[in-house]
Short mmCIF file of C-alpha atoms and ligand atoms in Angstrom, two decimals:
data_model
loop_
_atom_site.label_atom_id
_atom_site.label_comp_id
_atom_site.label_asym_id
_atom_site.label_seq_id
_atom_site.Cartn_x
_atom_site.Cartn_y
_atom_site.Cartn_z
CA MET A 29 0.00 0.02 -0.02
CA ALA A 30 1.47 3.36 -1.06
CA TYR A 31 0.45 6.34 1.08
CA PHE A 32 2.22 8.92 -0.98
CA GLN A 33 0.91 7.86 -4.39
CA SER A 34 1.26 11.34 -6.01
CA VAL A 35 4.99 11.35 -5.29
CA SER A 36 7.63 9.30 -6.94
CA LYS A 37 11.32 9.02 -5.87
CA VAL A 38 12.49 12.63 -5.53
CA PRO A 39 15.12 13.37 -8.17
CA PHE A 40 17.93 15.88 -8.12
CA GLU A 41 17.26 18.37 -10.94
CA GLY A 42 19.56 21.29 -10.14
CA LYS A 43 18.95 24.84 -9.32
CA ASP A 44 17.14 25.70 -12.56
CA SER A 45 14.41 23.17 -11.97
CA ASP A 46 10.94 24.45 -11.18
CA ASN A 47 9.67 21.03 -10.13
CA PRO A 48 8.64 21.50 -6.45
CA LEU A 49 9.17 17.76 -5.87
CA ALA A 50 12.76 17.72 -6.89
CA PHE A 51 16.03 18.69 -5.13
CA LYS A 52 17.67 21.79 -6.43
CA HIS A 53 20.81 21.53 -4.29
CA TYR A 54 20.93 18.18 -2.52
CA ASN A 55 22.79 15.97 -4.90
CA ARG A 56 23.53 13.01 -2.69
CA ASP A 57 26.65 11.73 -4.45
CA GLU A 58 28.23 15.11 -5.09
CA VAL A 59 31.55 15.38 -3.31
CA VAL A 60 32.29 18.23 -0.92
CA GLU A 61 35.49 18.35 1.06
CA GLY A 62 36.25 14.72 0.07
CA LYS A 63 32.92 13.16 1.12
CA SER A 64 29.54 12.86 -0.58
CA MET A 65 26.76 15.12 0.57
CA LYS A 66 24.87 12.03 1.75
CA GLU A 67 27.79 11.07 4.03
CA HIS A 68 28.23 14.61 5.36
CA LEU A 69 24.57 15.32 6.10
CA ARG A 70 23.19 11.98 7.33
CA PHE A 71 19.58 13.14 7.19
CA ALA A 72 16.99 11.47 9.41
CA VAL A 73 13.23 11.58 9.42
CA ALA A 74 11.68 12.14 12.89
CA TYR A 75 9.07 9.40 13.33
CA TRP A 76 7.05 11.37 15.91
CA HIS A 77 6.49 14.41 13.78
CA SER A 78 6.34 12.92 10.26
CA VAL A 79 4.10 9.87 10.80
CA CYS A 80 2.53 10.61 14.22
CA GLY A 81 1.87 14.26 14.48
CA GLY A 82 -1.55 15.47 13.40
CA GLY A 83 -1.15 19.24 13.98
CA ALA A 84 -2.91 19.40 17.36
CA ASP A 85 -2.01 22.46 19.46
CA PRO A 86 -3.18 23.81 22.84
CA PHE A 87 -6.04 25.56 21.03
CA GLY A 88 -7.30 22.83 18.79
CA ALA A 89 -7.42 19.25 17.70
CA ALA A 90 -5.44 17.53 14.92
CA THR A 91 -6.07 18.86 11.52
CA ARG A 92 -4.39 16.07 9.53
CA ILE A 93 -5.94 12.61 9.44
CA MET A 94 -3.25 10.74 7.62
CA PRO A 95 -4.23 7.83 5.39
CA TRP A 96 -2.41 5.32 7.66
CA GLU A 97 -4.62 6.08 10.66
CA THR A 98 -7.27 3.51 11.62
CA ASP A 99 -9.36 2.83 14.75
CA ASP A 100 -7.06 0.04 15.82
CA PRO A 101 -3.87 1.43 17.39
CA MET A 102 -1.76 -1.61 16.59
CA GLN A 103 -2.92 -1.59 12.95
CA THR A 104 -2.11 2.14 12.76
CA ALA A 105 1.30 1.34 14.20
CA ARG A 106 1.92 -1.26 11.49
CA ASN A 107 0.79 1.18 8.87
CA LYS A 108 3.08 3.93 10.22
CA VAL A 109 6.04 1.57 9.59
CA GLU A 110 5.04 1.46 5.94
CA ALA A 111 4.47 5.22 5.79
CA CYS A 112 7.85 5.94 7.32
CA PHE A 113 9.75 3.66 4.99
CA GLU A 114 7.93 4.96 1.96
CA LEU A 115 8.70 8.56 2.99
CA CYS A 116 12.43 7.72 3.65
CA GLU A 117 12.76 5.73 0.38
CA LYS A 118 11.17 8.34 -1.84
CA LEU A 119 13.24 11.13 -0.22
CA GLY A 120 16.44 9.12 -0.35
CA VAL A 121 16.81 9.64 3.45
CA GLU A 122 18.75 6.74 4.99
CA TYR A 123 17.94 7.27 8.70
CA PHE A 124 14.98 7.74 11.09
CA CYS A 125 14.72 8.49 14.79
CA PHE A 126 11.97 7.37 17.06
CA HIS A 127 10.58 7.30 20.61
CA ASP A 128 9.36 3.99 21.91
CA ARG A 129 5.78 5.27 22.05
CA ASP A 130 5.94 6.67 18.48
CA ILE A 131 6.41 3.22 17.02
CA ALA A 132 3.93 1.27 19.23
CA PRO A 133 1.10 2.28 21.50
CA GLU A 134 1.46 2.09 25.29
CA GLY A 135 -0.45 -0.79 26.85
CA GLU A 136 -2.25 -1.09 30.14
CA THR A 137 0.86 -2.49 31.85
CA PHE A 138 4.57 -2.25 31.24
CA ALA A 139 4.49 -5.83 30.06
CA GLU A 140 1.77 -5.03 27.50
CA SER A 141 3.76 -2.01 26.24
CA CYS A 142 6.81 -4.22 25.75
CA LYS A 143 4.81 -6.77 23.86
CA ASN A 144 3.41 -4.06 21.49
CA LEU A 145 6.91 -2.75 20.97
CA ASP A 146 8.30 -6.18 20.13
CA GLU A 147 5.66 -6.76 17.49
CA ILE A 148 6.36 -3.46 15.74
CA VAL A 149 10.09 -3.69 16.13
CA ALA A 150 9.93 -7.04 14.30
CA ALA A 151 7.98 -5.39 11.52
CA ILE A 152 10.48 -2.48 11.30
CA LYS A 153 13.46 -4.98 11.20
CA ASP A 154 11.69 -6.84 8.46
CA ARG A 155 11.16 -3.66 6.52
CA MET A 156 14.76 -2.42 7.08
CA SER A 157 16.33 -5.40 5.41
CA GLY A 158 17.25 -4.66 1.81
CA THR A 159 16.33 -0.96 2.04
CA GLY A 160 19.56 0.42 3.54
CA ILE A 161 17.34 2.48 5.90
CA LYS A 162 18.76 2.66 9.42
CA VAL A 163 18.08 4.01 12.87
CA LEU A 164 20.08 7.08 13.68
CA TRP A 165 18.93 7.00 17.27
CA GLY A 166 16.13 5.77 19.47
CA THR A 167 14.77 7.20 22.68
CA ALA A 168 12.11 6.73 25.41
CA ASN A 169 9.12 9.01 25.68
CA ALA A 170 9.22 9.52 29.46
CA PHE A 171 7.17 12.65 29.39
CA SER A 172 3.75 12.22 27.70
CA ASN A 173 2.09 9.76 30.08
CA PRO A 174 0.51 11.61 33.12
CA ARG A 175 2.71 9.36 35.44
CA TYR A 176 5.56 11.68 34.39
CA MET A 177 3.82 14.95 35.53
CA HIS A 178 6.59 15.48 38.17
CA GLY A 179 9.34 14.32 35.89
CA ALA A 180 10.90 10.92 35.18
CA ALA A 181 14.52 10.52 36.53
CA THR A 182 13.82 13.68 38.61
CA SER A 183 10.34 12.71 39.82
CA CYS A 184 9.53 13.03 43.48
CA ASN A 185 8.07 9.56 43.28
CA ALA A 186 10.53 6.64 43.42
CA ASP A 187 8.13 4.19 41.59
CA VAL A 188 7.96 6.67 38.69
CA PHE A 189 11.79 6.87 38.56
CA ALA A 190 11.79 3.05 38.50
CA PHE A 191 9.20 3.02 35.70
CA ALA A 192 11.33 5.44 33.70
CA GLY A 193 14.38 3.21 34.26
CA ALA A 194 12.43 0.17 33.03
CA GLN A 195 11.19 2.08 30.00
CA VAL A 196 14.73 3.30 29.09
CA ALA A 197 16.17 -0.20 29.53
CA LYS A 198 13.57 -1.58 27.10
CA ALA A 199 13.97 1.38 24.67
CA MET A 200 17.72 0.84 24.62
CA GLU A 201 17.25 -2.90 23.98
CA VAL A 202 14.93 -2.08 21.11
CA THR A 203 17.38 0.44 19.65
CA LYS A 204 20.11 -2.14 19.80
CA GLU A 205 17.79 -4.77 18.19
CA LEU A 206 17.22 -2.24 15.28
CA GLY A 207 21.06 -1.56 14.95
CA GLY A 208 20.56 2.04 16.15
CA GLU A 209 23.72 4.14 15.95
CA GLY A 210 22.78 6.21 18.95
CA TYR A 211 20.41 6.72 21.86
CA VAL A 212 19.14 10.15 22.98
CA PHE A 213 18.13 11.40 26.45
CA TRP A 214 15.97 14.43 26.20
CA GLY A 215 14.85 15.43 29.72
CA GLY A 216 11.20 15.77 28.81
CA ARG A 217 9.91 16.92 32.20
CA GLU A 218 13.25 16.87 34.05
CA GLY A 219 12.96 20.28 35.66
CA TYR A 220 10.57 22.14 37.87
CA LYS A 221 8.00 24.88 38.11
CA SER A 222 8.21 25.92 41.71
CA LEU A 223 11.13 25.86 44.16
CA LEU A 224 8.62 25.63 47.00
CA ASN A 225 7.88 21.99 46.15
CA THR A 226 11.23 21.06 44.76
CA ASP A 227 14.34 19.43 46.34
CA MET A 228 16.66 20.45 43.52
CA LYS A 229 19.73 18.82 44.92
CA ARG A 230 18.00 15.47 45.39
CA GLU A 231 16.50 15.59 41.89
CA LEU A 232 19.86 16.38 40.24
CA ASP A 233 21.55 13.56 42.21
CA HIS A 234 18.82 11.22 40.99
CA LEU A 235 19.30 12.35 37.42
CA ALA A 236 23.05 11.62 37.63
CA ALA A 237 22.29 8.17 39.16
CA PHE A 238 19.78 7.45 36.42
CA LEU A 239 22.32 8.33 33.64
CA GLN A 240 24.99 6.22 35.40
CA MET A 241 22.61 3.27 35.47
CA ALA A 242 21.98 3.79 31.73
CA VAL A 243 25.71 3.77 31.08
CA ASP A 244 26.01 0.49 33.09
CA TYR A 245 23.01 -1.11 31.35
CA LYS A 246 24.44 -0.21 27.96
CA LYS A 247 27.46 -2.38 28.88
CA THR A 248 25.33 -5.14 30.29
CA ILE A 249 23.29 -5.55 27.10
CA GLY A 250 26.30 -4.85 24.79
CA PHE A 251 24.78 -1.86 23.08
CA ASP A 252 27.57 0.07 21.34
CA GLY A 253 25.63 3.04 20.07
CA GLN A 254 26.58 6.60 21.15
CA PHE A 255 24.63 8.17 24.06
CA TYR A 256 23.53 11.76 23.63
CA ILE A 257 21.87 14.33 25.85
CA GLU A 258 19.66 16.91 24.12
CA PRO A 259 19.70 20.29 25.96
CA LYS A 260 16.56 22.40 26.21
CA PRO A 261 15.99 25.38 28.59
CA LYS A 262 12.22 25.38 29.09
CA GLU A 263 8.99 23.85 27.90
CA PRO A 264 7.39 21.81 29.22
CA THR A 265 8.84 22.80 32.60
CA LYS A 266 9.73 26.37 33.43
CA HIS A 267 13.30 25.43 34.40
CA GLN A 268 14.66 22.37 32.53
CA TYR A 269 17.77 21.00 34.19
CA ASP A 270 19.48 20.38 30.77
CA PHE A 271 19.26 24.14 30.00
CA ASP A 272 21.86 24.40 27.23
CA ALA A 273 25.06 22.78 26.02
CA ALA A 274 27.27 24.48 28.62
CA THR A 275 24.99 23.45 31.49
CA VAL A 276 24.82 19.85 30.32
CA ILE A 277 28.55 19.57 29.83
CA GLY A 278 29.21 20.95 33.32
CA PHE A 279 26.66 18.53 34.79
CA LEU A 280 28.19 15.60 33.02
CA LYS A 281 31.69 16.58 34.12
CA ALA A 282 30.56 17.14 37.73
CA HIS A 283 29.27 13.54 37.78
CA GLY A 284 32.18 11.93 35.85
CA LEU A 285 29.81 11.08 32.94
CA ASP A 286 31.31 13.33 30.22
CA GLY A 287 33.20 10.34 28.69
CA ASP A 288 29.96 8.55 28.06
CA PHE A 289 27.83 11.15 26.43
CA GLN A 290 27.85 13.49 23.54
CA LEU A 291 25.31 16.25 22.84
CA ASN A 292 22.41 16.30 20.44
CA ILE A 293 22.03 20.01 19.67
CA GLU A 294 18.57 21.24 18.55
CA ALA A 295 18.37 24.58 16.80
CA ASN A 296 15.14 25.69 18.34
CA HIS A 297 16.28 24.61 21.82
CA ALA A 298 19.45 26.71 21.49
CA THR A 299 17.43 29.80 20.51
CA LEU A 300 14.98 29.23 23.44
CA ALA A 301 18.03 29.40 25.66
CA GLY A 302 18.90 32.80 24.24
CA HIS A 303 21.65 31.43 22.06
CA ASP A 304 22.29 31.22 18.32
CA PHE A 305 22.04 27.64 17.05
CA ALA A 306 25.75 27.91 16.05
CA HIS A 307 26.62 29.04 19.62
CA ASP A 308 25.48 25.77 21.16
CA LEU A 309 27.13 23.82 18.40
CA ARG A 310 30.39 25.65 19.11
CA VAL A 311 30.19 24.93 22.91
CA ALA A 312 29.58 21.26 22.10
CA ARG A 313 32.40 21.25 19.42
CA ILE A 314 35.13 22.82 21.54
CA ASN A 315 34.41 20.36 24.30
CA GLY A 316 34.69 17.43 21.84
CA MET A 317 31.01 16.59 22.37
CA LEU A 318 29.23 17.62 19.20
CA GLY A 319 27.56 14.32 18.42
CA SER A 320 24.27 14.94 16.53
CA VAL A 321 21.88 17.61 15.57
CA ASP A 322 18.07 18.10 15.69
CA ALA A 323 17.71 20.23 12.63
CA ASN A 324 14.82 22.66 12.86
CA ARG A 325 14.22 26.33 13.55
CA GLY A 326 12.07 28.47 15.79
CA ASP A 327 10.38 31.70 14.91
CA LEU A 328 12.03 34.99 16.18
CA LEU A 329 8.69 36.44 17.01
CA LEU A 330 7.42 33.43 19.00
CA GLY A 331 8.93 32.29 22.29
CA TRP A 332 8.25 28.56 22.11
CA ASP A 333 9.43 25.39 20.47
CA THR A 334 7.79 25.77 17.09
CA ASP A 335 9.85 22.98 15.52
CA GLN A 336 9.66 24.40 11.98
CA PHE A 337 11.57 22.83 9.16
CA PRO A 338 14.96 24.56 8.70
CA THR A 339 14.97 26.85 5.61
CA ASP A 340 17.27 29.65 6.69
CA ILE A 341 20.45 29.37 4.58
CA TYR A 342 22.34 31.70 6.90
CA GLN A 343 21.62 29.37 9.82
CA THR A 344 22.41 26.17 7.96
CA THR A 345 25.65 27.68 6.78
CA ALA A 346 26.66 28.76 10.26
CA ALA A 347 25.77 25.24 11.53
CA MET A 348 27.65 23.40 8.77
CA LEU A 349 30.73 25.56 9.52
CA GLU A 350 30.69 24.08 13.06
CA ILE A 351 29.94 20.59 11.94
CA LEU A 352 32.73 20.57 9.28
CA GLU A 353 35.16 22.15 11.80
CA ALA A 354 34.35 19.30 14.26
CA GLY A 355 35.41 16.85 11.59
CA GLY A 356 31.87 15.97 10.54
CA PHE A 357 29.42 13.51 12.01
CA THR A 358 30.45 9.91 12.94
CA THR A 359 27.45 8.28 14.56
CA GLY A 360 25.28 11.45 14.51
CA GLY A 361 23.41 13.16 11.71
CA LEU A 362 20.80 15.83 10.92
CA ASN A 363 17.46 14.66 12.38
CA PHE A 364 14.47 16.74 11.18
CA ASP A 365 12.81 17.30 14.53
CA ALA A 366 10.32 19.40 12.74
CA HIS A 367 6.62 19.33 11.86
CA VAL A 368 4.74 20.87 8.96
CA ALA A 369 2.44 23.78 9.72
CA ARG A 370 -1.01 22.96 11.19
CA GLU A 371 -2.60 24.03 7.95
CA SER A 372 -0.39 21.79 5.87
CA VAL A 373 -2.76 18.92 5.86
CA GLU A 374 -1.91 16.83 2.85
CA PRO A 375 0.70 13.94 2.85
CA VAL A 376 2.58 15.66 -0.01
CA ASP A 377 3.38 18.57 2.38
CA LEU A 378 5.72 16.21 4.24
CA PHE A 379 7.75 16.06 0.97
CA HIS A 380 7.77 19.75 0.37
CA ALA A 381 9.02 20.21 3.98
CA HIS A 382 11.80 17.66 3.84
CA ILE A 383 12.92 18.62 0.30
CA GLY A 384 13.25 22.31 1.34
CA ALA A 385 15.18 21.42 4.52
CA MET A 386 17.47 19.01 2.74
CA ASP A 387 18.24 21.67 0.09
CA ALA A 388 18.81 24.24 2.73
CA PHE A 389 21.38 22.08 4.44
CA ALA A 390 23.04 21.08 1.12
CA ARG A 391 23.41 24.76 0.37
CA GLY A 392 24.74 25.36 3.91
CA LEU A 393 27.29 22.54 3.35
CA LYS A 394 28.49 23.93 0.04
CA ILE A 395 28.69 27.57 1.18
CA ALA A 396 30.48 26.51 4.51
CA ALA A 397 32.99 24.49 2.38
CA ALA A 398 33.60 27.51 0.16
CA ILE A 399 34.16 29.75 3.14
CA ARG A 400 36.64 27.23 4.56
CA ALA A 401 38.44 26.95 1.25
CA ASP A 402 39.00 30.64 1.21
CA ASP A 403 41.24 32.09 3.86
CA LYS A 404 39.53 35.52 4.20
CA ILE A 405 37.65 34.81 7.47
CA ALA A 406 40.27 32.41 8.83
CA ASP A 407 43.05 34.94 8.26
CA THR A 408 41.26 37.74 9.98
CA LEU A 409 40.58 35.43 12.93
CA LYS A 410 44.19 34.38 13.08
CA GLN A 411 45.32 37.99 12.91
CA ARG A 412 42.97 38.93 15.74
CA TYR A 413 44.73 36.58 18.11
CA ALA A 414 48.26 37.12 16.78
CA SER A 415 49.52 38.54 20.08
CA TRP A 416 49.26 35.01 21.52
CA ASP A 417 51.56 33.53 18.98
CA SER A 418 54.84 34.92 20.35
CA GLY A 419 56.15 36.95 23.25
CA ILE A 420 54.14 37.33 26.43
CA GLY A 421 51.04 35.68 24.82
CA ALA A 422 52.89 32.50 23.88
CA ASP A 423 54.43 32.41 27.39
CA ILE A 424 51.02 32.68 29.09
CA GLU A 425 49.58 29.98 26.85
CA ALA A 426 52.51 27.74 27.65
CA GLY A 427 51.86 28.19 31.31
CA LYS A 428 55.26 29.80 31.91
CA THR A 429 54.03 32.98 33.67
CA SER A 430 52.85 33.95 37.06
CA LEU A 431 50.78 37.00 37.96
CA GLY A 432 54.10 38.44 39.31
CA ASP A 433 55.60 38.03 35.82
CA LEU A 434 52.63 39.83 34.35
CA LYS A 435 53.05 42.61 36.90
CA ASP A 436 56.75 43.06 35.87
CA TYR A 437 55.80 42.94 32.19
CA VAL A 438 53.08 45.54 32.39
CA MET A 439 55.18 47.75 34.77
CA ASP A 440 57.80 47.82 32.06
CA LYS A 441 55.34 48.25 29.17
CA GLY A 442 53.28 50.95 30.84
CA ASN A 443 49.97 50.11 29.27
CA ALA A 444 47.96 47.71 27.06
CA GLU A 445 46.41 49.01 23.92
CA PRO A 446 43.88 46.76 22.22
CA ASN A 447 43.24 49.21 19.48
CA ALA A 448 42.83 46.84 16.47
CA SER A 449 39.33 46.62 14.98
CA GLY A 450 37.31 43.44 15.44
CA ARG A 451 36.17 43.86 11.90
CA VAL A 452 32.62 42.52 12.65
CA GLU A 453 30.94 44.28 9.70
CA MET A 454 33.62 43.34 7.17
CA LEU A 455 33.40 39.67 8.30
CA GLU A 456 29.65 39.69 8.12
CA ASN A 457 29.89 41.18 4.62
CA ILE A 458 32.37 38.50 3.57
CA PHE A 459 30.03 35.76 4.91
CA ASN A 460 27.17 37.24 3.00
CA GLU A 461 29.15 37.21 -0.28
CA TYR A 462 29.25 33.41 -0.07
CA ILE A 463 25.50 33.09 0.56
C1 XUL B 19 11.35 18.04 22.35
C2 XUL B 19 12.34 17.29 21.47
C3 XUL B 19 12.21 15.86 21.47
C4 XUL B 19 13.53 15.15 21.50
C5 XUL B 19 13.41 13.65 21.68
O1 XUL B 19 11.50 19.39 22.29
O2 XUL B 19 13.10 17.96 20.83
O3 XUL B 19 11.46 15.48 20.41
O4 XUL B 19 14.23 15.42 20.33
O5 XUL B 19 12.76 13.28 22.79
CO1 CO B 20 14.60 17.26 19.50
#
């Protein structure tokens, strides 16, 4: 059964094409900096948005009733597998990401939920063989069910913590079964609304203990995928503990967990934290923890997680500069954690959305590579820090100086004159020339 009958395999037609169902820039085998675009970008479809989301928002019900939906939740789950694979195959996307509850409905008991999962996982495995479509990462939805209203690993209730642990154990097993290359922890409701009812220290200690148990269980079951934490500052809770990349890295280091996790940076989460997307990528990169990306965008005029498909070439270029500088993805990739607009109600809209986003990242990749091939920005940057390459700067960097030495040095020099321009506007102009 084909759910996207009006769409055939999306071709690459180049920038002069006016076919809305063709790639204008994403040419999967085109080589950029020694690797194909496909290898650089490692696109993934987000199961929850693309085959589950119906457009419901706090003000209204779902607007899209997709053709794979039925009255029987298990039949719908089987149909969604078909829909996901058809979407991936026609887009030429080789990965997808999922939460346990996206792929199979939750049962009355934990055992029943596991049984539902096992059935659908077998169907997915069956469908994977021969297609080359793989799992970028799996995760557990430990935030939607009302039991998680106080959090999961940071719940005030120990039974809920235990349930979350059981759920993560099973989700990790399932991800391993599907050959997943990674596993994500997004702290859905790990945070709080009021300090008056919150023992923050205890909750954070519990979160660290939970992550340590996950690291241990990974070894127990022999899962060799990469663990990621996905930072987010707010929504659903007012204060999410995994606020941004810097906060998460500090937390992991404080608990000796930094060797076991990388970060999955989401554009719209970085902007909610008051950062540019590229800022959080940079923080992750310079700490050697840039693992994967949830590729989407927010809206400057809205203060929430709008999860729009990424179409801003300036942002995709800045992001690809960080990703290339980090040496590219290994286990990670670009997961479209994005949904179509509530008024985009036809299955074909999923294609328009993914095609535009893939083209936006293909352009970002090519532009970033061109910027890197030219020394203009790099030279200005090098020049700006030139005082560190010799003399007192080199001595400080080499750890050869004390504050006393600096006092003698400055006493002798008399003053410090940082009077060279930062050239912000010139650099922004150069950047724009490549776009
Ligand atoms: C929520 C979010 C999640 C995670 C996975 O804002 O981004 O979908 O990516 O749980
Ligand atoms: Co996300």
